[in-house]
Amino acid sequence: MQLPEEFIRTTEALMGHDRFEQYLHSFEEDAPVSIRLNPAKMEDGRWKMDDAEPVPWCRHAYYLKRRPNFTFDPLFHAGCYYVQEAASMFLDEVLKQTPPDLPEGEEGLRASESVRSSSPSGRLGGVLDLCAAPGGKSTLLRSALPEDCVLYSNEPMQKRASILLENVTKWGYKNHYVTNLYPKDYRKSKMKFDLILCDVPCSGEGMFRKDPATIGEWSPQNVEKCWQLQREIVSDAWACLNDGGILIYSTCTFNTKENEENIRWILSEFDAEVLPIQTKPEWHITGSLLEDFNEPVYRFIPGITRSEGLFMCVLRKGGNSKTDTGRGKTGTLKTMTSDVSLQPSAVKVELTYAQAMAYLRREALVLPPDTPRGIVDVCFMGHPLGQMKNIGPRANNLYPKEWRIKTTHVPQEYDPVLW
């Protein structure tokens, strides 16, 4: 695999020779495969998981010894688990250690009654994932947050927002909204949050092994473009953050311009402090690589950590920010859906593996003769896949057209991932 010469030169200088050689050696190995179970649907210990071992910094998460074809597992489509890169799951450890420091008497990370309507407005005691597609970190957030906390998952690009909506819907939690807005739209809305995740668009250096196409997209010019855009996004996010709230900044790249230098800029521009996260030596997480910058930051490097590349830093907002920090101001925004959790029907019909795959291809089925007419849930191993309208001789498929599996070459037997 040919890496850009400029990337090699700058990254070796950044990491040091020995660390960079470990990174290069990772390209000779397969990228690790990891999944995260949905705790609302899959209990740890219920499944044998013979081919798995825990991801140490995330609950309900496992490395697999092989990469199955997830497309052919109905439980994947049912939202029973999410296929997610291990380093990005470090967010779970961050959430366990960094509750917002809110004014006395405020509950924090809870939904006010005003945000339970289809057009939410007012102060949010909740969370915003500002650059959320395809949804890995958002579904992790939703599982880790209190049930009555409102989570907004946003994606500015329409096509990616549709993918986000699909994944969030399948995950199946209440109090989870999806929006298709620019960060500046949130700032204009005057809405406030106790925790904001900024997993900002970046030059993607940490994805070179997993996605070789990103190598051809890399350039020093793109790095320059990215760090400037990242600062714009953070500025908008900071204005939406309540005093004492938490901003989690992350990228999937290595260079300091998009990482440590942006954190240093945040500290100089806003009333912010960096919060430490307790980690373990055996996780092999790398700290700051910027000279004379010793704030606690967390960098995952392939070949050193068992993951792809990630950078993360956690910041708390003080009470003297240069941006508008007024509490309780109201605003409105349009969600793609008011509440994305699926509404179950009263009737559930269990499908065989062949029927489940036919359903996911959006084919009509013939249900058992005693099935009541009307809307029914169809399930695989007890987990709902979606709905059908039973009209007697057949059942019309109500699975969303944009979600359907297009392949017709389906295995005859089920190859389970989870046991």
Short mmCIF file of C-alpha atoms in Angstrom, two decimals, residues 16-405:
data_model
loop_
_atom_site.label_atom_id
_atom_site.label_comp_id
_atom_site.label_asym_id
_atom_site.label_seq_id
_atom_site.Cartn_x
_atom_site.Cartn_y
_atom_site.Cartn_z
CA GLY A 16 8.99 9.20 16.05
CA HIS A 17 10.72 6.43 14.12
CA ASP A 18 9.91 3.46 16.37
CA ARG A 19 6.25 4.31 16.81
CA PHE A 20 5.89 5.02 13.10
CA GLU A 21 7.41 1.64 12.24
CA GLN A 22 4.83 -0.05 14.47
CA TYR A 23 2.14 1.87 12.63
CA LEU A 24 3.48 0.79 9.22
CA HIS A 25 3.60 -2.83 10.38
CA SER A 26 -0.17 -2.67 11.04
CA PHE A 27 -0.78 -2.56 7.27
CA GLU A 28 0.52 -6.13 7.09
CA GLU A 29 -2.28 -7.25 9.41
CA ASP A 30 -6.04 -7.40 8.95
CA ALA A 31 -7.97 -4.60 10.59
CA PRO A 32 -9.68 -5.80 13.78
CA VAL A 33 -13.41 -6.44 13.61
CA SER A 34 -15.50 -5.28 16.55
CA ILE A 35 -19.18 -5.04 17.41
CA ARG A 36 -21.18 -3.45 20.21
CA LEU A 37 -24.32 -5.12 21.53
CA ASN A 38 -27.54 -3.19 22.03
CA PRO A 39 -28.14 -3.62 25.79
CA ALA A 40 -31.88 -3.02 25.33
CA LYS A 41 -32.08 -6.04 23.02
CA MET A 42 -29.11 -8.30 23.74
CA GLU A 43 -27.96 -9.26 27.21
CA ASP A 44 -24.25 -9.93 27.75
CA GLY A 45 -23.77 -13.56 28.67
CA ARG A 46 -26.86 -14.75 26.83
CA TRP A 47 -24.75 -15.55 23.78
CA LYS A 48 -21.71 -17.83 23.84
CA MET A 49 -19.58 -15.46 21.70
CA ASP A 50 -16.92 -18.14 21.24
CA ASP A 51 -15.16 -16.06 18.61
CA ALA A 52 -15.08 -12.87 20.67
CA GLU A 53 -13.18 -11.06 23.43
CA PRO A 54 -14.19 -7.84 25.20
CA VAL A 55 -13.15 -4.40 24.02
CA PRO A 56 -11.59 -3.18 27.28
CA TRP A 57 -12.73 0.45 27.19
CA CYS A 58 -16.37 -0.16 26.26
CA ARG A 59 -19.22 -2.06 27.84
CA HIS A 60 -21.10 -4.61 25.71
CA ALA A 61 -18.39 -4.51 23.02
CA TYR A 62 -16.37 -7.37 21.54
CA TYR A 63 -13.61 -8.12 19.05
CA LEU A 64 -14.49 -10.90 16.62
CA LYS A 65 -11.90 -13.38 15.38
CA ARG A 66 -13.42 -13.36 11.92
CA ARG A 67 -15.35 -10.92 9.78
CA PRO A 68 -18.73 -12.43 8.86
CA ASN A 69 -20.97 -11.01 6.18
CA PHE A 70 -23.17 -8.87 8.42
CA THR A 71 -25.60 -8.25 5.56
CA PHE A 72 -26.81 -11.82 5.91
CA ASP A 73 -27.51 -11.62 9.66
CA PRO A 74 -31.13 -10.57 10.41
CA LEU A 75 -30.12 -9.66 13.98
CA PHE A 76 -27.83 -6.97 12.59
CA HIS A 77 -30.76 -5.44 10.70
CA ALA A 78 -32.90 -5.74 13.83
CA GLY A 79 -30.51 -3.42 15.68
CA CYS A 80 -29.29 -6.10 18.09
CA TYR A 81 -25.70 -4.98 17.58
CA TYR A 82 -23.70 -2.34 15.74
CA VAL A 83 -20.50 -2.95 13.79
CA GLN A 84 -18.19 -0.25 15.12
CA GLU A 85 -14.48 0.45 15.08
CA ALA A 86 -13.04 -0.22 18.54
CA ALA A 87 -11.24 3.09 19.13
CA SER A 88 -14.44 5.09 18.60
CA MET A 89 -15.99 3.11 21.45
CA PHE A 90 -13.61 4.89 23.85
CA LEU A 91 -16.49 7.34 24.06
CA ASP A 92 -18.13 4.92 26.52
CA GLU A 93 -15.25 5.27 28.97
CA VAL A 94 -15.39 9.05 28.61
CA LEU A 95 -19.10 9.11 29.40
CA LYS A 96 -18.59 7.04 32.54
CA GLN A 97 -16.01 9.49 33.88
CA THR A 98 -17.21 12.98 32.89
CA PRO A 99 -20.64 14.09 34.12
CA PRO A 100 -21.43 17.76 33.37
CA ASP A 101 -20.78 20.19 36.24
CA LEU A 102 -24.13 21.98 36.30
CA PRO A 103 -25.49 24.69 38.62
CA GLU A 104 -26.94 23.49 41.91
CA GLY A 105 -30.50 22.26 41.59
CA GLU A 106 -30.29 21.28 37.91
CA GLU A 107 -30.60 17.58 37.14
CA GLY A 108 -28.50 17.52 33.99
CA LEU A 109 -28.76 15.09 31.10
CA ARG A 110 -32.52 14.90 31.49
CA ALA A 111 -35.26 15.86 29.10
CA SER A 112 -37.45 18.80 30.01
CA GLU A 113 -41.14 18.43 29.16
CA SER A 114 -40.77 21.05 26.42
CA VAL A 115 -38.60 18.76 24.31
CA ARG A 116 -41.04 15.86 24.23
CA SER A 117 -43.18 17.43 21.49
CA SER A 118 -42.62 16.97 17.77
CA SER A 119 -41.26 20.51 17.54
CA PRO A 120 -38.92 20.69 20.54
CA SER A 121 -37.88 24.06 21.93
CA GLY A 122 -36.43 25.59 25.04
CA ARG A 123 -33.55 24.65 27.29
CA LEU A 124 -32.35 21.10 26.86
CA GLY A 125 -30.94 19.09 29.69
CA GLY A 126 -29.69 16.77 27.00
CA VAL A 127 -27.06 15.84 24.47
CA LEU A 128 -26.15 16.77 20.90
CA ASP A 129 -24.09 14.68 18.50
CA LEU A 130 -23.32 17.38 15.97
CA CYS A 131 -21.65 15.35 13.19
CA ALA A 132 -23.29 11.99 13.79
CA ALA A 133 -23.43 9.90 10.59
CA PRO A 134 -23.36 6.99 10.16
CA GLY A 135 -24.42 6.60 13.80
CA GLY A 136 -21.89 4.51 15.71
CA LYS A 137 -21.16 7.07 18.40
CA SER A 138 -24.81 8.19 18.50
CA THR A 139 -26.12 4.71 19.20
CA LEU A 140 -23.42 4.31 21.85
CA LEU A 141 -24.49 7.62 23.40
CA ARG A 142 -28.14 6.62 23.40
CA SER A 143 -27.41 3.33 25.16
CA ALA A 144 -25.17 4.95 27.79
CA LEU A 145 -27.32 8.00 28.61
CA PRO A 146 -30.23 8.04 31.08
CA GLU A 147 -33.49 6.89 29.53
CA ASP A 148 -35.19 10.27 29.91
CA CYS A 149 -32.28 12.21 28.44
CA VAL A 150 -32.96 13.68 25.02
CA LEU A 151 -30.33 13.01 22.36
CA TYR A 152 -30.16 14.92 19.09
CA SER A 153 -28.11 13.30 16.33
CA ASN A 154 -27.32 15.66 13.50
CA GLU A 155 -25.81 15.24 10.05
CA PRO A 156 -25.57 18.15 7.56
CA MET A 157 -25.38 16.00 4.40
CA GLN A 158 -28.80 14.67 3.32
CA LYS A 159 -27.64 11.28 2.04
CA ARG A 160 -25.59 10.60 5.17
CA ALA A 161 -28.45 11.86 7.35
CA SER A 162 -30.73 9.22 5.82
CA ILE A 163 -28.21 6.50 6.74
CA LEU A 164 -28.02 7.95 10.25
CA LEU A 165 -31.80 7.87 10.54
CA GLU A 166 -31.90 4.22 9.49
CA ASN A 167 -29.30 3.16 12.05
CA VAL A 168 -30.85 5.18 14.85
CA THR A 169 -34.31 3.83 14.05
CA LYS A 170 -33.11 0.24 14.11
CA TRP A 171 -31.34 0.86 17.43
CA GLY A 172 -34.82 1.60 18.73
CA TYR A 173 -34.62 4.02 21.68
CA LYS A 174 -37.05 6.76 22.64
CA ASN A 175 -36.03 10.39 23.19
CA HIS A 176 -33.72 10.24 20.17
CA TYR A 177 -34.15 12.77 17.37
CA VAL A 178 -32.37 13.03 14.01
CA THR A 179 -31.75 16.35 12.28
CA ASN A 180 -30.31 17.38 8.92
CA LEU A 181 -28.86 20.80 9.74
CA TYR A 182 -25.62 22.74 9.67
CA PRO A 183 -23.93 23.51 13.00
CA LYS A 184 -24.74 27.20 12.52
CA ASP A 185 -28.46 26.30 12.46
CA TYR A 186 -28.19 24.91 15.98
CA ARG A 187 -26.42 28.07 17.07
CA LYS A 188 -29.19 30.21 15.57
CA SER A 189 -31.85 28.14 17.31
CA LYS A 190 -30.52 29.22 20.76
CA MET A 191 -30.93 25.66 22.02
CA LYS A 192 -28.62 24.60 24.85
CA PHE A 193 -27.15 21.22 25.75
CA ASP A 194 -25.26 19.74 28.68
CA LEU A 195 -23.04 17.56 26.50
CA ILE A 196 -22.02 17.96 22.85
CA LEU A 197 -20.01 15.50 20.81
CA CYS A 198 -18.03 17.02 17.94
CA ASP A 199 -16.70 14.11 15.91
CA VAL A 200 -15.62 16.56 13.26
CA PRO A 201 -14.94 15.95 9.55
CA CYS A 202 -11.21 15.38 9.16
CA SER A 203 -8.46 14.31 6.75
CA GLY A 204 -9.01 10.66 7.72
CA GLU A 205 -5.40 9.58 8.27
CA GLY A 206 -6.48 7.08 10.90
CA MET A 207 -8.65 5.21 8.37
CA PHE A 208 -5.95 4.44 5.79
CA ARG A 209 -5.70 0.76 6.75
CA LYS A 210 -9.45 0.16 7.02
CA ASP A 211 -10.44 2.21 3.97
CA PRO A 212 -7.62 2.53 1.38
CA ALA A 213 -9.76 4.93 -0.67
CA THR A 214 -9.06 7.61 1.94
CA ILE A 215 -5.36 7.54 0.99
CA GLY A 216 -6.12 9.02 -2.42
CA GLU A 217 -8.18 11.78 -0.81
CA TRP A 218 -5.37 12.92 1.50
CA SER A 219 -3.32 16.04 0.83
CA PRO A 220 -1.66 18.79 2.87
CA GLN A 221 -4.22 21.18 1.38
CA ASN A 222 -7.07 19.04 2.72
CA VAL A 223 -5.49 19.04 6.18
CA GLU A 224 -5.43 22.85 6.07
CA LYS A 225 -9.06 22.96 4.96
CA CYS A 226 -10.12 20.54 7.68
CA TRP A 227 -8.61 22.28 10.70
CA GLN A 228 -10.24 25.55 9.69
CA LEU A 229 -13.65 23.91 9.24
CA GLN A 230 -13.23 22.12 12.56
CA ARG A 231 -12.77 25.43 14.37
CA GLU A 232 -15.93 26.80 12.78
CA ILE A 233 -17.88 23.75 13.96
CA VAL A 234 -16.48 23.98 17.49
CA SER A 235 -17.37 27.69 17.66
CA ASP A 236 -20.99 26.92 16.80
CA ALA A 237 -21.06 23.99 19.23
CA TRP A 238 -19.58 26.04 22.07
CA ALA A 239 -22.40 28.57 21.77
CA CYS A 240 -24.89 25.70 22.23
CA LEU A 241 -23.19 24.33 25.36
CA ASN A 242 -24.49 25.14 28.83
CA ASP A 243 -22.08 26.51 31.42
CA GLY A 244 -20.44 23.55 33.12
CA GLY A 245 -21.27 21.34 30.17
CA ILE A 246 -18.97 18.91 28.37
CA LEU A 247 -17.64 19.10 24.82
CA ILE A 248 -16.05 15.92 23.46
CA TYR A 249 -13.81 16.65 20.49
CA SER A 250 -12.69 13.80 18.25
CA THR A 251 -11.18 13.06 14.85
CA CYS A 252 -9.97 9.95 13.03
CA THR A 253 -6.67 11.53 12.03
CA PHE A 254 -3.12 11.79 13.42
CA ASN A 255 -1.69 15.26 12.68
CA THR A 256 -1.54 17.89 15.39
CA LYS A 257 -3.11 20.66 13.29
CA GLU A 258 -6.48 18.93 13.48
CA ASN A 259 -5.91 17.66 17.01
CA GLU A 260 -3.68 19.23 19.68
CA GLU A 261 -3.41 22.58 17.92
CA ASN A 262 -7.18 22.82 17.76
CA ILE A 263 -7.45 21.98 21.45
CA ARG A 264 -4.88 24.67 22.25
CA TRP A 265 -6.95 27.09 20.14
CA ILE A 266 -10.13 26.20 22.08
CA LEU A 267 -8.34 26.88 25.38
CA SER A 268 -7.13 30.27 24.15
CA GLU A 269 -10.45 31.29 22.59
CA PHE A 270 -12.97 30.08 25.17
CA ASP A 271 -13.33 29.59 28.91
CA ALA A 272 -12.49 25.90 28.80
CA GLU A 273 -10.53 23.30 30.71
CA VAL A 274 -9.36 19.89 29.54
CA LEU A 275 -10.53 16.97 31.66
CA PRO A 276 -8.43 13.86 32.25
CA ILE A 277 -9.73 10.35 31.63
CA GLN A 278 -8.35 7.44 33.61
CA THR A 279 -6.91 4.81 31.27
CA LYS A 280 -4.89 1.61 31.68
CA PRO A 281 -1.34 1.08 30.39
CA GLU A 282 -2.33 -2.13 28.60
CA TRP A 283 -4.66 -0.13 26.37
CA HIS A 284 -1.57 1.45 24.77
CA ILE A 285 -3.18 4.84 24.20
CA THR A 286 -0.79 7.60 23.11
CA GLY A 287 -0.91 11.08 24.66
CA SER A 288 -0.02 14.46 23.20
CA LEU A 289 2.49 14.50 20.34
CA LEU A 290 2.71 18.29 20.16
CA GLU A 291 5.83 19.77 21.73
CA ASP A 292 5.13 21.83 24.87
CA PHE A 293 1.47 20.76 24.93
CA ASN A 294 0.85 18.44 27.86
CA GLU A 295 -2.92 18.49 28.28
CA PRO A 296 -4.54 15.02 28.57
CA VAL A 297 -5.53 13.86 25.09
CA TYR A 298 -6.01 10.34 23.77
CA ARG A 299 -4.64 9.08 20.45
CA PHE A 300 -5.22 5.56 19.14
CA ILE A 301 -2.63 4.40 16.59
CA PRO A 302 -3.00 1.16 14.58
CA GLY A 303 -0.19 -1.24 15.41
CA ILE A 304 0.01 0.17 18.93
CA THR A 305 -3.62 0.04 19.99
CA ARG A 306 -5.93 -2.68 18.73
CA SER A 307 -7.96 -0.31 16.60
CA GLU A 308 -7.87 2.15 13.76
CA GLY A 309 -6.82 5.76 14.31
CA LEU A 310 -8.65 8.13 16.66
CA PHE A 311 -7.98 11.30 18.63
CA MET A 312 -10.21 12.41 21.49
CA CYS A 313 -10.19 15.21 24.05
CA VAL A 314 -12.75 16.14 26.70
CA LEU A 315 -13.37 19.78 27.67
CA ARG A 316 -15.57 21.45 30.25
CA LYS A 317 -17.09 24.88 29.65
CA GLY A 318 -16.65 27.52 32.32
CA GLY A 319 -18.89 30.50 32.96
CA ASN A 320 -16.95 33.28 31.22
CA SER A 321 -17.10 32.28 27.56
CA LYS A 322 -16.85 34.93 24.86
CA THR A 323 -19.86 33.35 23.13
CA ASP A 324 -23.51 33.70 24.04
CA THR A 325 -24.05 31.39 27.02
CA GLY A 326 -27.47 32.49 28.24
CA ARG A 327 -29.52 29.68 29.76
CA GLY A 328 -33.16 29.03 29.10
CA LYS A 329 -33.48 30.77 25.74
CA THR A 330 -35.91 29.19 23.35
CA GLY A 331 -35.64 28.21 19.74
CA THR A 332 -37.02 25.67 17.32
CA LEU A 333 -35.65 23.30 14.74
CA LYS A 334 -37.07 20.72 12.39
CA THR A 335 -36.32 17.08 13.01
CA MET A 336 -36.36 14.40 10.32
CA THR A 337 -38.59 12.43 12.66
CA SER A 338 -40.13 13.31 16.03
CA ASP A 339 -39.14 10.11 17.79
CA VAL A 340 -37.40 7.37 15.88
CA SER A 341 -38.23 4.35 18.02
CA LEU A 342 -40.45 1.87 16.15
CA GLN A 343 -44.01 1.50 17.39
CA PRO A 344 -44.77 -2.23 17.79
CA SER A 345 -48.05 -3.82 16.79
CA ALA A 346 -50.03 -6.18 18.99
CA VAL A 347 -49.32 -9.19 16.76
CA LYS A 348 -45.87 -10.74 16.30
CA VAL A 349 -45.01 -13.41 13.74
CA GLU A 350 -41.77 -15.38 13.95
CA LEU A 351 -39.95 -15.90 10.63
CA THR A 352 -37.51 -18.56 9.55
CA TYR A 353 -34.08 -17.45 8.35
CA ALA A 354 -35.13 -17.78 4.69
CA GLN A 355 -38.29 -15.77 5.35
CA ALA A 356 -36.37 -13.12 7.28
CA MET A 357 -33.95 -12.60 4.40
CA ALA A 358 -36.84 -12.46 1.95
CA TYR A 359 -38.49 -9.84 4.14
CA LEU A 360 -35.28 -7.78 4.22
CA ARG A 361 -35.23 -7.94 0.41
CA ARG A 362 -38.74 -6.46 0.62
CA GLU A 363 -40.51 -9.44 -0.85
CA ALA A 364 -44.11 -10.43 -0.11
CA LEU A 365 -44.59 -13.38 2.23
CA VAL A 366 -47.34 -15.83 3.08
CA LEU A 367 -47.83 -15.80 6.84
CA PRO A 368 -49.37 -18.65 8.90
CA PRO A 369 -53.11 -19.05 8.22
CA ASP A 370 -54.09 -18.10 11.78
CA THR A 371 -52.34 -14.71 11.52
CA PRO A 372 -54.85 -11.87 12.03
CA ARG A 373 -55.34 -9.49 9.15
CA GLY A 374 -53.84 -6.04 9.40
CA ILE A 375 -50.47 -4.71 10.54
CA VAL A 376 -48.21 -7.28 12.21
CA ASP A 377 -44.62 -7.29 13.44
CA VAL A 378 -42.36 -9.88 11.85
CA CYS A 379 -39.50 -11.15 13.99
CA PHE A 380 -36.39 -13.26 13.81
CA MET A 381 -35.37 -15.07 17.00
CA GLY A 382 -37.85 -12.87 18.86
CA HIS A 383 -36.44 -9.56 17.59
CA PRO A 384 -38.68 -7.38 15.39
CA LEU A 385 -37.38 -6.68 11.89
CA GLY A 386 -40.27 -4.46 10.82
CA GLN A 387 -43.89 -4.72 9.79
CA MET A 388 -46.13 -6.28 7.16
CA LYS A 389 -49.78 -5.80 6.25
CA ASN A 390 -51.43 -9.21 6.24
CA ILE A 391 -54.28 -9.36 3.71
CA GLY A 392 -54.82 -13.10 3.86
CA PRO A 393 -53.42 -14.81 0.74
CA ARG A 394 -50.21 -12.85 1.24
CA ALA A 395 -48.68 -10.14 3.39
CA ASN A 396 -47.51 -6.90 1.85
CA ASN A 397 -44.01 -5.86 2.86
CA LEU A 398 -43.76 -2.51 4.69
CA TYR A 399 -39.99 -2.55 5.09
CA PRO A 400 -38.66 0.85 3.91
CA LYS A 401 -37.60 0.73 0.25
CA GLU A 402 -34.33 2.51 0.93
CA TRP A 403 -33.32 -0.09 3.53
CA ARG A 404 -33.86 -3.22 1.48
CA ILE A 405 -31.07 -5.72 0.80
#
